[in-house]
MMTF fields as JSON, N, C-alpha, C and O atoms, coordinates in Angstrom:
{
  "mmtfVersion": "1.0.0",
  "mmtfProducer": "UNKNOWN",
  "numBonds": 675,
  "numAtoms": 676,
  "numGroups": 169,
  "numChains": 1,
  "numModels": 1,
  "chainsPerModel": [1],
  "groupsPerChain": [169],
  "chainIdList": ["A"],
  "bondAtomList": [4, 2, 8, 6, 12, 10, 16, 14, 20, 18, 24, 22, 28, 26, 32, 30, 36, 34, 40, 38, 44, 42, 48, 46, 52, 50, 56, 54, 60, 58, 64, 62, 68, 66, 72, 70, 76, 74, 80, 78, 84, 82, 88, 86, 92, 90, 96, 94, 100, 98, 104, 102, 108, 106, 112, 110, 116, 114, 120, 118, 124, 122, 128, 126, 132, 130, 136, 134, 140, 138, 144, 142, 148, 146, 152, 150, 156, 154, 160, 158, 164, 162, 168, 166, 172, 170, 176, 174, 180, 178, 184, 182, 188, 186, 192, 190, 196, 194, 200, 198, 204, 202, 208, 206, 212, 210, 216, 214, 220, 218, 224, 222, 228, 226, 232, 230, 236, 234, 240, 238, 244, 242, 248, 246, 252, 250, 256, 254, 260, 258, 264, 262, 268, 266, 272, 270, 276, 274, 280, 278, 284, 282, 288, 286, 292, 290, 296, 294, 300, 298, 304, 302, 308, 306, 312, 310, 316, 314, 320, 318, 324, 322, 328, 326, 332, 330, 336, 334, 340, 338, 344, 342, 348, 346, 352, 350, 356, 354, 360, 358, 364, 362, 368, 366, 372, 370, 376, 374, 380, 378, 384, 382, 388, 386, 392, 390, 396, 394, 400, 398, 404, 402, 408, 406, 412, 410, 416, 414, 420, 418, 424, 422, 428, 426, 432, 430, 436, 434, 440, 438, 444, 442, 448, 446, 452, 450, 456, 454, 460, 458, 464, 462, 468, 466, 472, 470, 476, 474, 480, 478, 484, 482, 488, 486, 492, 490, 496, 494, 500, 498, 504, 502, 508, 506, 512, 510, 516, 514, 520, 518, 524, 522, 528, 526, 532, 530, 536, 534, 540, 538, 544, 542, 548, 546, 552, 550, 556, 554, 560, 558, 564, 562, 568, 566, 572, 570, 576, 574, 580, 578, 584, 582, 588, 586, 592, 590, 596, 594, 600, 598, 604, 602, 608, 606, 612, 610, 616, 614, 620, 618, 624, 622, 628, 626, 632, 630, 636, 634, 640, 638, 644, 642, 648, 646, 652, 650, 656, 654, 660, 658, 664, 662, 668, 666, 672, 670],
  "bondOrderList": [1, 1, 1, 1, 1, 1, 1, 1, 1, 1, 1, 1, 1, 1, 1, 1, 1, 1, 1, 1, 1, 1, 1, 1, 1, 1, 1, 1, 1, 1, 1, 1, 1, 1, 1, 1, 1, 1, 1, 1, 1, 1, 1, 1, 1, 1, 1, 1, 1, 1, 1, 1, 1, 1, 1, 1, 1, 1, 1, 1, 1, 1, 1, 1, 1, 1, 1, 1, 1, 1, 1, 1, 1, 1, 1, 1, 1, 1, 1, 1, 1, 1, 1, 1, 1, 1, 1, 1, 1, 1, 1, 1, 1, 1, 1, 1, 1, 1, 1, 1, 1, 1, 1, 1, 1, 1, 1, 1, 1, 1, 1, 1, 1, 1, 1, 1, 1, 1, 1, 1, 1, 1, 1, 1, 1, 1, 1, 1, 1, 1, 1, 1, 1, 1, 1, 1, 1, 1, 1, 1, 1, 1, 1, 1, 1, 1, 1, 1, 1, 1, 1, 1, 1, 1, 1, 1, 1, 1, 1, 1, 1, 1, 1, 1, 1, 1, 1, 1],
  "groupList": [{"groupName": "UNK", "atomNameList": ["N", "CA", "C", "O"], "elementList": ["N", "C", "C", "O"], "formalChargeList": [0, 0, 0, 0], "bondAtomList": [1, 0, 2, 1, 3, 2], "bondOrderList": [1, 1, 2], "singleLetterCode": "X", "chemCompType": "L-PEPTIDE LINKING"}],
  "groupTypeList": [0, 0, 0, 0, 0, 0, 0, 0, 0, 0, 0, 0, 0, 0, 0, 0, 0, 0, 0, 0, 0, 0, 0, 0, 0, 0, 0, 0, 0, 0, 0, 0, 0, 0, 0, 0, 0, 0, 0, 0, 0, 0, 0, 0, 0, 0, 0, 0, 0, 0, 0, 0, 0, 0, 0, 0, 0, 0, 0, 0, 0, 0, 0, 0, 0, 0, 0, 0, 0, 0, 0, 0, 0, 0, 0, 0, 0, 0, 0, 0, 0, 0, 0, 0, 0, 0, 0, 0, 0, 0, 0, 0, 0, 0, 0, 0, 0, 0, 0, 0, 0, 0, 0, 0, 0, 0, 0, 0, 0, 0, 0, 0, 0, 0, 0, 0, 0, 0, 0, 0, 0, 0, 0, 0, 0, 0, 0, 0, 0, 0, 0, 0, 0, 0, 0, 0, 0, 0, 0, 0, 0, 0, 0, 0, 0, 0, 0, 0, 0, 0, 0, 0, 0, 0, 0, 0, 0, 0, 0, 0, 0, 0, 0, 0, 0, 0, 0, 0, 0],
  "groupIdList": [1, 2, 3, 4, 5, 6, 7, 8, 9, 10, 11, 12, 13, 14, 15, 16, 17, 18, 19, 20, 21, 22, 23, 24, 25, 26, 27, 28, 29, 30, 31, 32, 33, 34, 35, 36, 37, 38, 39, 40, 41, 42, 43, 44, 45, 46, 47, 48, 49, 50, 51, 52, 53, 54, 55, 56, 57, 58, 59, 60, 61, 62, 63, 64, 65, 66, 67, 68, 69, 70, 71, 72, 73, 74, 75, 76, 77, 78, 79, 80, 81, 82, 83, 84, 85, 86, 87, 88, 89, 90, 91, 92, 93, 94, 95, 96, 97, 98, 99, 100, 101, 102, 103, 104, 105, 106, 107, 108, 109, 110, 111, 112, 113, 114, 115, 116, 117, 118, 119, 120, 121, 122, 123, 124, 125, 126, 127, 128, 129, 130, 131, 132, 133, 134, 135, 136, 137, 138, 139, 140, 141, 142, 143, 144, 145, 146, 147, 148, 149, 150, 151, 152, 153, 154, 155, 156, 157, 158, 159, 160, 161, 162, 163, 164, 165, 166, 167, 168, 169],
  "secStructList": [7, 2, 2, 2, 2, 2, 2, 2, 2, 2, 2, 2, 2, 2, 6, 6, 6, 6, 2, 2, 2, 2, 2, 2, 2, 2, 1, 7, 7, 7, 2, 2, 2, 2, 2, 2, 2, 2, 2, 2, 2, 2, 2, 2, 2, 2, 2, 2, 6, 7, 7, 2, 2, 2, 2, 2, 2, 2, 2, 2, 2, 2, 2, 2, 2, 2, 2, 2, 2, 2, 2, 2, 2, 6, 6, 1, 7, 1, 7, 6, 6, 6, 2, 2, 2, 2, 2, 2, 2, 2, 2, 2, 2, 7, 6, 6, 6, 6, 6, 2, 2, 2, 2, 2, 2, 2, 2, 2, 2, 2, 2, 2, 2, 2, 2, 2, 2, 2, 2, 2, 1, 1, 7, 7, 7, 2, 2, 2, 2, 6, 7, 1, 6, 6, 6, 6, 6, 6, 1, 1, 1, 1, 7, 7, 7, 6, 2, 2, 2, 2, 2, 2, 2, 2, 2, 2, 2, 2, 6, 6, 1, 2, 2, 2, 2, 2, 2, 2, 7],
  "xCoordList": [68.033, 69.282, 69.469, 69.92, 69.227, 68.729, 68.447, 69.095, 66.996, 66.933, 67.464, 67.691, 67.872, 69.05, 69.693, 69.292, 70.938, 72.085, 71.463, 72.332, 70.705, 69.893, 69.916, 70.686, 68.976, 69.062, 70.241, 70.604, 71.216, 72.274, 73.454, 74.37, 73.442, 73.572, 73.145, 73.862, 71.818, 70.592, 70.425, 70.705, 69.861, 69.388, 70.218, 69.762, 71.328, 72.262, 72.427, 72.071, 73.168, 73.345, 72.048, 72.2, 70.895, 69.512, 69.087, 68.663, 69.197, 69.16, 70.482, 70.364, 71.165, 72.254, 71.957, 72.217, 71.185, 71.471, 69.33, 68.426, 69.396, 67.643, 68.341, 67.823, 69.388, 69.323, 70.24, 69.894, 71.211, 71.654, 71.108, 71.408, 69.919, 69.285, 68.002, 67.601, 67.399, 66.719, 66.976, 66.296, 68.441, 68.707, 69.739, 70.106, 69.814, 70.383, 68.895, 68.996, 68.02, 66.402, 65.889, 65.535, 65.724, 65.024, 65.662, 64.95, 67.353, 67.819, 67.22, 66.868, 66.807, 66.273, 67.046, 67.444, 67.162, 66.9, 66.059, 66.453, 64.377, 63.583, 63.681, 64.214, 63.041, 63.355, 62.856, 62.809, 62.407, 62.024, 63.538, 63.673, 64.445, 65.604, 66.514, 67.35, 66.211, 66.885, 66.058, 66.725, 64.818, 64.3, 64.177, 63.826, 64.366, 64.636, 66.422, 66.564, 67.466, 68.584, 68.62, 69.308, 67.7, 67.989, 67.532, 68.072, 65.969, 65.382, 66.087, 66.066, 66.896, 67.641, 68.597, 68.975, 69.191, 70.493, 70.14, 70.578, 69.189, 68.656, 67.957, 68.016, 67.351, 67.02, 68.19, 68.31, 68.998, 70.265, 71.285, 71.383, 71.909, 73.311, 72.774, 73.427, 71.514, 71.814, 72.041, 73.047, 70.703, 70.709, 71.744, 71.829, 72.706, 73.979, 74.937, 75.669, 74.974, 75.557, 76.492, 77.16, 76.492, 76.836, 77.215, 76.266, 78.082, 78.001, 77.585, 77.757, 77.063, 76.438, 77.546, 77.21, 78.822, 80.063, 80.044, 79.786, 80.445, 80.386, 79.38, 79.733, 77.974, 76.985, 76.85, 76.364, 77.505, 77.946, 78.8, 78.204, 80.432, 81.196, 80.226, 80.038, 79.459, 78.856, 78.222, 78.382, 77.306, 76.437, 77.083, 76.724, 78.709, 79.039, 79.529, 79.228, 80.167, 80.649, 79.442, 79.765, 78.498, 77.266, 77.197, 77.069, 77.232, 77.078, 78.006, 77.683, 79.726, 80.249, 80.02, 80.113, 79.626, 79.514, 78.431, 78.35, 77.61, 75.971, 76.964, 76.885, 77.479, 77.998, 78.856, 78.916, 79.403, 80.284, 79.695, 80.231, 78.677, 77.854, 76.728, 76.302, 76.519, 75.71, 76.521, 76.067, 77.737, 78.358, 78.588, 78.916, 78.393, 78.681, 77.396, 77.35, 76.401, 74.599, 74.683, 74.319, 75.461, 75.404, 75.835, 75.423, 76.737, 77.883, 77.042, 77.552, 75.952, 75.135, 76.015, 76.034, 77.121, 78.119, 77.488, 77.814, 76.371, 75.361, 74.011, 73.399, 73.68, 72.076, 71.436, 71.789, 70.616, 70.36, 70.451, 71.023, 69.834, 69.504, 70.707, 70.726, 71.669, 73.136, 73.351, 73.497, 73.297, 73.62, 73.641, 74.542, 72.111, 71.516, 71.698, 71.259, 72.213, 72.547, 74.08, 74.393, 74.98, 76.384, 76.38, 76.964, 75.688, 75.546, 75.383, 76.239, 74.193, 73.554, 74.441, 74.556, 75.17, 76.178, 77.45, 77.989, 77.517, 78.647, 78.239, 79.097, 77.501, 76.644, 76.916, 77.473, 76.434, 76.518, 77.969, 78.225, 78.812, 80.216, 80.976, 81.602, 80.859, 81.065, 83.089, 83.913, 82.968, 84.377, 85.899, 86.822, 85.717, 86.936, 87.034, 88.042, 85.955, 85.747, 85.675, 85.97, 85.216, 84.878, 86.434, 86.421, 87.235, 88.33, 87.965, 87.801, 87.956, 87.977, 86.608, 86.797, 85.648, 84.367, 84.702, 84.931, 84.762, 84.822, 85.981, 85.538, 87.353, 87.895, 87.506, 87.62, 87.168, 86.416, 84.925, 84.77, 83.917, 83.126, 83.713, 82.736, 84.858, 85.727, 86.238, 86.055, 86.6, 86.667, 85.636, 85.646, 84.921, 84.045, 83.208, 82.321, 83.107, 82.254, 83.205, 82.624, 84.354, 85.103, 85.319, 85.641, 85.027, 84.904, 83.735, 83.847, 82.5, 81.005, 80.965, 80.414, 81.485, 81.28, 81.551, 80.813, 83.328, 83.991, 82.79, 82.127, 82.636, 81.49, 80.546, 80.656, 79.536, 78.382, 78.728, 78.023, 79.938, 80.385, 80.679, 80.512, 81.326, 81.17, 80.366, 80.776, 79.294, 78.042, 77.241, 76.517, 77.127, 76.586, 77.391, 76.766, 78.25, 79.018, 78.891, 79.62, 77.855, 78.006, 76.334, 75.843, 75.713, 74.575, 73.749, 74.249, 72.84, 71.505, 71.054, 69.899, 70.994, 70.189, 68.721, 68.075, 68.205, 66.263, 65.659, 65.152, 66.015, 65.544, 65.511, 64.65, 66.791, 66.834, 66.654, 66.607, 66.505, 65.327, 64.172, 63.717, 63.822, 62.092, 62.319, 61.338, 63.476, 63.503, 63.505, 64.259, 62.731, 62.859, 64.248, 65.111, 64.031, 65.226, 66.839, 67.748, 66.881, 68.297, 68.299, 69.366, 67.164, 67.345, 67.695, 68.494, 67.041, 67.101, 68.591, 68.855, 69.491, 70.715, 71.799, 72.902, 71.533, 71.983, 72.063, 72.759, 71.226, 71.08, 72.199, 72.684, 72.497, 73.646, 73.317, 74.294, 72.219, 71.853, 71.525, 71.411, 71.481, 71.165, 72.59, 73.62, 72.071, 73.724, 74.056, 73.683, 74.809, 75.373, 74.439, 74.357, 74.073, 73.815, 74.627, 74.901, 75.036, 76.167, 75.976, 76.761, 74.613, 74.081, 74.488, 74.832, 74.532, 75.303, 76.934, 77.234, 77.65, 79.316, 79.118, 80.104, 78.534, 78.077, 77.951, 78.679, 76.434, 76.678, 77.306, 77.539, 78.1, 79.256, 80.277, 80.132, 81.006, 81.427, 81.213, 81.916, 79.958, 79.678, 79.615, 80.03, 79.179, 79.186, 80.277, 80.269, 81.305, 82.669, 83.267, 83.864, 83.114, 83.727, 82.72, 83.15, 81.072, 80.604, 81.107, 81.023, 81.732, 82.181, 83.261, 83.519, 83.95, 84.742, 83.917, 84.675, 82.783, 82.016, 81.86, 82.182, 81.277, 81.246, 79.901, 79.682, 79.09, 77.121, 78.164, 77.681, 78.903, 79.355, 80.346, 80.336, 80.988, 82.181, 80.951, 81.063, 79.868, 79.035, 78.366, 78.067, 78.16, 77.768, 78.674, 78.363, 80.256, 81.107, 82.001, 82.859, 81.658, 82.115, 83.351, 83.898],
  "yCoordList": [137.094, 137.002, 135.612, 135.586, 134.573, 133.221, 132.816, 132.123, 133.69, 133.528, 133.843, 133.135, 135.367, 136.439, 135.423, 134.726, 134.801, 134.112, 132.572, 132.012, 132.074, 131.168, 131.833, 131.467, 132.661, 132.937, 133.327, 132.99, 134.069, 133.898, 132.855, 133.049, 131.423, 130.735, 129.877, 129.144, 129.917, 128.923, 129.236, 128.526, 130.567, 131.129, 131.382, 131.37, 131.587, 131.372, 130.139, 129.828, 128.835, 127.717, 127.195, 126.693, 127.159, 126.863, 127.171, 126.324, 128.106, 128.656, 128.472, 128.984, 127.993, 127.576, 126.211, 125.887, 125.424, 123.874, 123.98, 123.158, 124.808, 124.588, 125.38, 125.138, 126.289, 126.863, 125.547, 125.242, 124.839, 123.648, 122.612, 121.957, 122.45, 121.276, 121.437, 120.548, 122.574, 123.439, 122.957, 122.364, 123.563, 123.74, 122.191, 122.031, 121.284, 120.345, 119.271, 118.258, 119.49, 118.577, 119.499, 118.784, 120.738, 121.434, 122.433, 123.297, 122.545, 123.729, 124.654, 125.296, 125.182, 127.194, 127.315, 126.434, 128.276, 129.145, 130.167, 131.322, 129.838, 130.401, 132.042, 132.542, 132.639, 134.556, 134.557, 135.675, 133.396, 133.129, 133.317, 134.099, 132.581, 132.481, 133.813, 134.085, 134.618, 135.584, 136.762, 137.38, 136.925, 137.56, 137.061, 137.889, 135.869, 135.726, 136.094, 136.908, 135.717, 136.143, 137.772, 138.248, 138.853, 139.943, 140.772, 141.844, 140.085, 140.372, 140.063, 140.879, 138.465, 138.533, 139.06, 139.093, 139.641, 140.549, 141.868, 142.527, 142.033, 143.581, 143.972, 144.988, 142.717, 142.51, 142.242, 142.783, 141.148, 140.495, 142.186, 143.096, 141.966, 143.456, 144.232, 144.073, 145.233, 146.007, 145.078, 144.84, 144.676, 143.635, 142.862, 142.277, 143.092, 142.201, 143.51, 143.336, 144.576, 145.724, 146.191, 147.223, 145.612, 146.024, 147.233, 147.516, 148.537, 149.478, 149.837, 149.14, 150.961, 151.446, 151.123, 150.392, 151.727, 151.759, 150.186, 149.788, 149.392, 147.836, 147.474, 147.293, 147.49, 147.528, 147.716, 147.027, 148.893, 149.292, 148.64, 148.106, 148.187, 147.112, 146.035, 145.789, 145.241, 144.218, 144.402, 143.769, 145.487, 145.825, 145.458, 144.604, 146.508, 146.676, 145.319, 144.879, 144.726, 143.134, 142.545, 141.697, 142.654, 142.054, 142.625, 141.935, 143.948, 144.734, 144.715, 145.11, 144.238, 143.643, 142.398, 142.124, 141.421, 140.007, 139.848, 139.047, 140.701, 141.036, 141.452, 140.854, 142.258, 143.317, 142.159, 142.017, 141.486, 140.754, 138.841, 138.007, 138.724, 137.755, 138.09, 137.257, 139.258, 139.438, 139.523, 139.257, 139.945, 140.159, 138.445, 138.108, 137.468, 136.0, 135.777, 135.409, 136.238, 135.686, 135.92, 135.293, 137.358, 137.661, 136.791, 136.651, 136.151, 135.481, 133.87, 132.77, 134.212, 132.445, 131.597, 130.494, 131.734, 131.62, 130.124, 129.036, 131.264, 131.257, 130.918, 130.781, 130.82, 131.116, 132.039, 131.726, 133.1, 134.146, 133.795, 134.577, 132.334, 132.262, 131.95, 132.147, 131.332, 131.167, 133.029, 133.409, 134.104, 135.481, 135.872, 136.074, 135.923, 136.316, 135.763, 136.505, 134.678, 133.464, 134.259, 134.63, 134.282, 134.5, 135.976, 136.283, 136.731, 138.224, 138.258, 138.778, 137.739, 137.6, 137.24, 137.764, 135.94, 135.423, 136.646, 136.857, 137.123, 138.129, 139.001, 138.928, 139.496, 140.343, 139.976, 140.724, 138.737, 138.207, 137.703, 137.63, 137.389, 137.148, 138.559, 138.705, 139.605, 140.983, 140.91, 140.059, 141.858, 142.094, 141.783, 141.73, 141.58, 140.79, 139.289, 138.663, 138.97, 137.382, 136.864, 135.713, 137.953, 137.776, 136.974, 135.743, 137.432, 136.501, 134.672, 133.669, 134.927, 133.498, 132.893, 131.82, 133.282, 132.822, 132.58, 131.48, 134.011, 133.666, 132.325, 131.434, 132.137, 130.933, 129.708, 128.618, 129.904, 128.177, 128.136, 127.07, 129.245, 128.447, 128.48, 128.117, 128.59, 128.362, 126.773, 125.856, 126.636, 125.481, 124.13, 123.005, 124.635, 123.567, 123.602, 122.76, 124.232, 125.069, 123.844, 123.171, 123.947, 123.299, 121.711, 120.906, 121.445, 120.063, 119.286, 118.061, 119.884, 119.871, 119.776, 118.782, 120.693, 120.207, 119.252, 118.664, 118.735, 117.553, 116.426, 115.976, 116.115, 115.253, 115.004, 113.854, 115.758, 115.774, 115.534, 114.839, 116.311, 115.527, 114.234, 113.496, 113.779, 112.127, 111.537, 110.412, 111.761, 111.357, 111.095, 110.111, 112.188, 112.61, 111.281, 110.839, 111.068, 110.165, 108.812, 108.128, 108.238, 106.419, 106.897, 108.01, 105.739, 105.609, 105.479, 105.106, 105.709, 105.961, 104.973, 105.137, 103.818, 103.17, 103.187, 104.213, 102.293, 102.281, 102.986, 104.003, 102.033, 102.493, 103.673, 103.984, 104.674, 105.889, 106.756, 107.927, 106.471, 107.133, 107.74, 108.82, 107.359, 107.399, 108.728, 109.179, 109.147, 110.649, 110.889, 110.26, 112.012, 113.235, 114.368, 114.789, 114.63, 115.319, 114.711, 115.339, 113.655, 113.039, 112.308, 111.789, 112.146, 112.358, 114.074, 114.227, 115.034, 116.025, 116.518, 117.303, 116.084, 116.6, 115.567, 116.037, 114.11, 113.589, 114.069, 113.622, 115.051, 115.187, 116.31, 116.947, 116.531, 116.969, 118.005, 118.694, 118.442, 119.779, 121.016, 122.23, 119.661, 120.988, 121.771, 121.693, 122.651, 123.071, 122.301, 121.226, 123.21, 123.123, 123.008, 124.127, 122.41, 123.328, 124.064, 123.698, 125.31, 125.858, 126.523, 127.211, 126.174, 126.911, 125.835, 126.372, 124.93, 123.531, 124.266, 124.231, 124.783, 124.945, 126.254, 126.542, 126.95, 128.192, 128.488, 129.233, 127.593, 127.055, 126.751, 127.31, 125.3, 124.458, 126.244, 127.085, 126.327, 127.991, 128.667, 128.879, 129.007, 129.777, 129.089, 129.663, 128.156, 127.159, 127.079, 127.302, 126.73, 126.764, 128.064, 127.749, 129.316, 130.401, 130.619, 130.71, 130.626, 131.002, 131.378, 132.409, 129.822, 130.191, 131.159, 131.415, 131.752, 132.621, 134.352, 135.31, 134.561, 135.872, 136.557, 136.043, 137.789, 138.545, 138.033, 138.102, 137.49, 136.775, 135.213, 134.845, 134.886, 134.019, 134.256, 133.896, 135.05, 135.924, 136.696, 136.691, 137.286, 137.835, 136.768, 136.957, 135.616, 134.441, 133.918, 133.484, 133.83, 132.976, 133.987, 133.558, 135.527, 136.067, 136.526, 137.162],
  "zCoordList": [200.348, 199.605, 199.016, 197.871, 199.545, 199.489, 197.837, 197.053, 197.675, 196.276, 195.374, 194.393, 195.583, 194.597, 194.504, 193.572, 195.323, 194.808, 194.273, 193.604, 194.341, 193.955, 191.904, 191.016, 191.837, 190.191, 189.942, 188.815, 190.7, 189.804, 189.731, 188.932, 190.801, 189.973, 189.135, 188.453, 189.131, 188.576, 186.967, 186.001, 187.037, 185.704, 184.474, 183.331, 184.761, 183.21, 182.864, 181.728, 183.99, 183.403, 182.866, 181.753, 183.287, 183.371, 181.945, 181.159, 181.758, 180.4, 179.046, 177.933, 179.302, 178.682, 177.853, 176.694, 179.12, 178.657, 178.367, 178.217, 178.402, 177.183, 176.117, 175.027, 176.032, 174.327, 173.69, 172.548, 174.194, 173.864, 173.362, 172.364, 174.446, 173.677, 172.845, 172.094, 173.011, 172.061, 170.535, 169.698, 170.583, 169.428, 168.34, 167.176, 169.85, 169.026, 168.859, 168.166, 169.314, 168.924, 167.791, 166.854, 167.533, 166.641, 165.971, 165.46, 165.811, 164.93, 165.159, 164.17, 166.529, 166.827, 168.013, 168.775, 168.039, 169.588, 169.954, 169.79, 170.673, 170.755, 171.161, 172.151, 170.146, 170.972, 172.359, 172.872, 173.208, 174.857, 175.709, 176.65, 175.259, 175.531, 175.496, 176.357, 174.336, 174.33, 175.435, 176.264, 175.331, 176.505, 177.709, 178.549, 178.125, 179.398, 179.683, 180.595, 179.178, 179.422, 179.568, 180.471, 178.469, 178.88, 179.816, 180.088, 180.654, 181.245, 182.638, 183.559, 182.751, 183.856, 184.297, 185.468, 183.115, 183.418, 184.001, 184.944, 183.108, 183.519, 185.192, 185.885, 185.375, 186.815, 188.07, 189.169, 187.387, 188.82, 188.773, 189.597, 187.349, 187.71, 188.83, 189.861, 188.955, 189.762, 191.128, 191.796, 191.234, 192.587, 193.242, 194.322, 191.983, 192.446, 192.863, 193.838, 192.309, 192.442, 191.321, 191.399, 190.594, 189.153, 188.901, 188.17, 188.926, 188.672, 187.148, 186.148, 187.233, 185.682, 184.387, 183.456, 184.454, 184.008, 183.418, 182.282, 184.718, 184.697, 183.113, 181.948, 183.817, 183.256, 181.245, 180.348, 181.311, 180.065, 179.482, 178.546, 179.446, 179.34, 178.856, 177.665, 180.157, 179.537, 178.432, 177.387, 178.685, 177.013, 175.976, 175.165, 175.951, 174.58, 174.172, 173.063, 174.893, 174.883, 174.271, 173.439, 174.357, 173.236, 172.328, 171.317, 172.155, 170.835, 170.078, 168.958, 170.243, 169.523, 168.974, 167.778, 170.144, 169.142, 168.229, 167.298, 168.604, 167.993, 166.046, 164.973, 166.318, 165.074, 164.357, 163.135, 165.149, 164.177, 163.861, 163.131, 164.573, 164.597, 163.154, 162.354, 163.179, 161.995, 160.447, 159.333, 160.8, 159.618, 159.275, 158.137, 160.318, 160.037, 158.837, 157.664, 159.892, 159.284, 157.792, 156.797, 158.079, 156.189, 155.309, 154.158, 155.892, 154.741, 155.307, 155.521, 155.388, 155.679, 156.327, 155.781, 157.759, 158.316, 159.749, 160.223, 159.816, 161.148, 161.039, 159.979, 161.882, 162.059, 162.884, 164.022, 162.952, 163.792, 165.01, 165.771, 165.622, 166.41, 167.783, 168.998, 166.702, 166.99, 167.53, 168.692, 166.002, 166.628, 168.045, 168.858, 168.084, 169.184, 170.47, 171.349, 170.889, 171.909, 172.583, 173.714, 170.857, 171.44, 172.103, 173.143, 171.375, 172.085, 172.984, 173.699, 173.558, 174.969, 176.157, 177.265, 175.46, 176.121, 176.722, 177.808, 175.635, 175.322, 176.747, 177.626, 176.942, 177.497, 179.059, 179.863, 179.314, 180.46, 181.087, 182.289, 180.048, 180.722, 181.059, 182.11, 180.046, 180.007, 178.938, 178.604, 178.885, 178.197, 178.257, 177.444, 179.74, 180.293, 179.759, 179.43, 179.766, 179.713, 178.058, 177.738, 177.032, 176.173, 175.43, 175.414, 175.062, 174.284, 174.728, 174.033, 176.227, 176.293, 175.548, 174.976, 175.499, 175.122, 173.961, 173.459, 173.305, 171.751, 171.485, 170.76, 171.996, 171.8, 172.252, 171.693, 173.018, 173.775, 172.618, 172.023, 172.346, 171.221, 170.575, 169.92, 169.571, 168.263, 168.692, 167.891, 169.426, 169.608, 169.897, 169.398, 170.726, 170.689, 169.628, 169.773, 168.599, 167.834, 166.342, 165.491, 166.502, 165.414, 165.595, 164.721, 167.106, 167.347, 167.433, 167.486, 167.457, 167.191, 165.592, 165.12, 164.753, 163.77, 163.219, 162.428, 163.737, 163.256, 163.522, 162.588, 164.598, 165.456, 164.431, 164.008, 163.804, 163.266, 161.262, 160.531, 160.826, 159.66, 159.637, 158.666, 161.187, 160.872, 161.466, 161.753, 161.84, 162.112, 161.357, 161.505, 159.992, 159.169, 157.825, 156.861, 158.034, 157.008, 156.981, 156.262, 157.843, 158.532, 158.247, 158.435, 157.766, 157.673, 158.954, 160.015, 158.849, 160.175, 160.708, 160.315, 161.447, 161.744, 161.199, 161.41, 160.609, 160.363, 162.399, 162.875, 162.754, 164.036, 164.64, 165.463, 164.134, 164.664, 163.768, 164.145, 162.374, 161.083, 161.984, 161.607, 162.75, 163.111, 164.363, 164.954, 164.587, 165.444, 164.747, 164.005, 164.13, 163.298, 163.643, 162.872, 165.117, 165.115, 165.409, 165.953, 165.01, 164.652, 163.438, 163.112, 162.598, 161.192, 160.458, 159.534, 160.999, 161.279, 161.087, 160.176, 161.89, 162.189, 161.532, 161.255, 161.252, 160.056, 158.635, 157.724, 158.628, 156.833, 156.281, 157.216, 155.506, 155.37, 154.71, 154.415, 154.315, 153.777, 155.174, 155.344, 155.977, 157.798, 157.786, 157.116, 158.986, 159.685, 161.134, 161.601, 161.55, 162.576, 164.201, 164.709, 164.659, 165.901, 166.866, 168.009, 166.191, 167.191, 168.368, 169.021, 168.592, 169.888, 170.928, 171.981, 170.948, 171.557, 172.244, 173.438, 171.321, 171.609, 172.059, 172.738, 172.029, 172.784, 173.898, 174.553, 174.435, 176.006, 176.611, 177.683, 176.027, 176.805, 176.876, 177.763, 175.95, 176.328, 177.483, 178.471, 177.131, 178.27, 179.945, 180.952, 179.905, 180.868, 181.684, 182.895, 180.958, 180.999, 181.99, 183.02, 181.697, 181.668, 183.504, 184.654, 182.83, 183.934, 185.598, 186.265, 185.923, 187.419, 187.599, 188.775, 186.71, 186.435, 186.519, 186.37, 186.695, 185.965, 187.809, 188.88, 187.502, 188.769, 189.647, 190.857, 188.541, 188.887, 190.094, 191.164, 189.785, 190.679, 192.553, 193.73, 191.625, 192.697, 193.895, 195.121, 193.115, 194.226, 195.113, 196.292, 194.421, 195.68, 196.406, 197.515, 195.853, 196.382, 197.331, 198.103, 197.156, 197.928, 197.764, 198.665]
}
């Protein structure tokens, strides 16, 4: 049991703060990330005892943010990789939890950007020219890394989810 409660509290944050910094060094979020999150869900719920019902909830709680995450991609809003992150996310906090998610990344999501427009507005150091990926995220033709305000989100909410309540009892 040791380990069970071990991945579930290990493996979401664990995976949170690599799609974070993933994506604030290289603008992606690897499809590794998205199959390890669905592979762990699919493995811990039952093990945790998840009822099927339960189970379902969480699904659709992704298949909404999935549905309305894409209608973002369309309107060049997003980046897939952003999509696919918040779904997942979606997925793992489950439906109860979801309002708060979606508002806490709207927020950190709107204060990340503030951050990086004026980051983006003060010239670069020569010295720090020479990271690629913080010249990278200086340039003003990039986006966002919103996979950054996502995590913190989810992060946030986490000790709140049932993957916790089943360790804490």
């Amino acid at each position: 049991m040791l380990v069970i409660d071990a991945a579930r509290l290990l493996l979401f944050p664990a995976v949170m703060a690599f799609a974070a910094s993933s994506d604030l060094l290289t603008m992606t979020i690897s499809n590794r990330i998205s199959i390890i999150l669905v592979l762990g869900f699919a493995v811990l719920a039952p093990i945790t005892g998840i009822s099927v019902e339960t189970m379902a909830w969480h699904f659709l709680s992704g298949m909404i943010v999935l549905a309305l995450g894409l209608i973002c991609y369309a309107r060049g809003w997003v980046g897939g990789g952003d999509v696919k992150l918040a779904a997942l996310v979606a997925m793992w906090l489950g439906i109860s939890l979801l309002p708060d998610f979606l508002l806490l990344a709207s927020i950190f999501g709107g204060a990340l950007t503030m951050l990086i427009l004026s980051f983006r507005s003060m010239p670069l150091p020569g010295t720090l020219v020479r990271l690629p990926w913080l010249a990278r995220l200086h340039e003003a033709t990039e986006g966002v890394p919103y996979g950054i305000a996502l995590a913190l989100a989810a992060l946030v909410i986490y000790p709140s989810t049932i993957w916790m309540k089943a360790v804490v009892g």
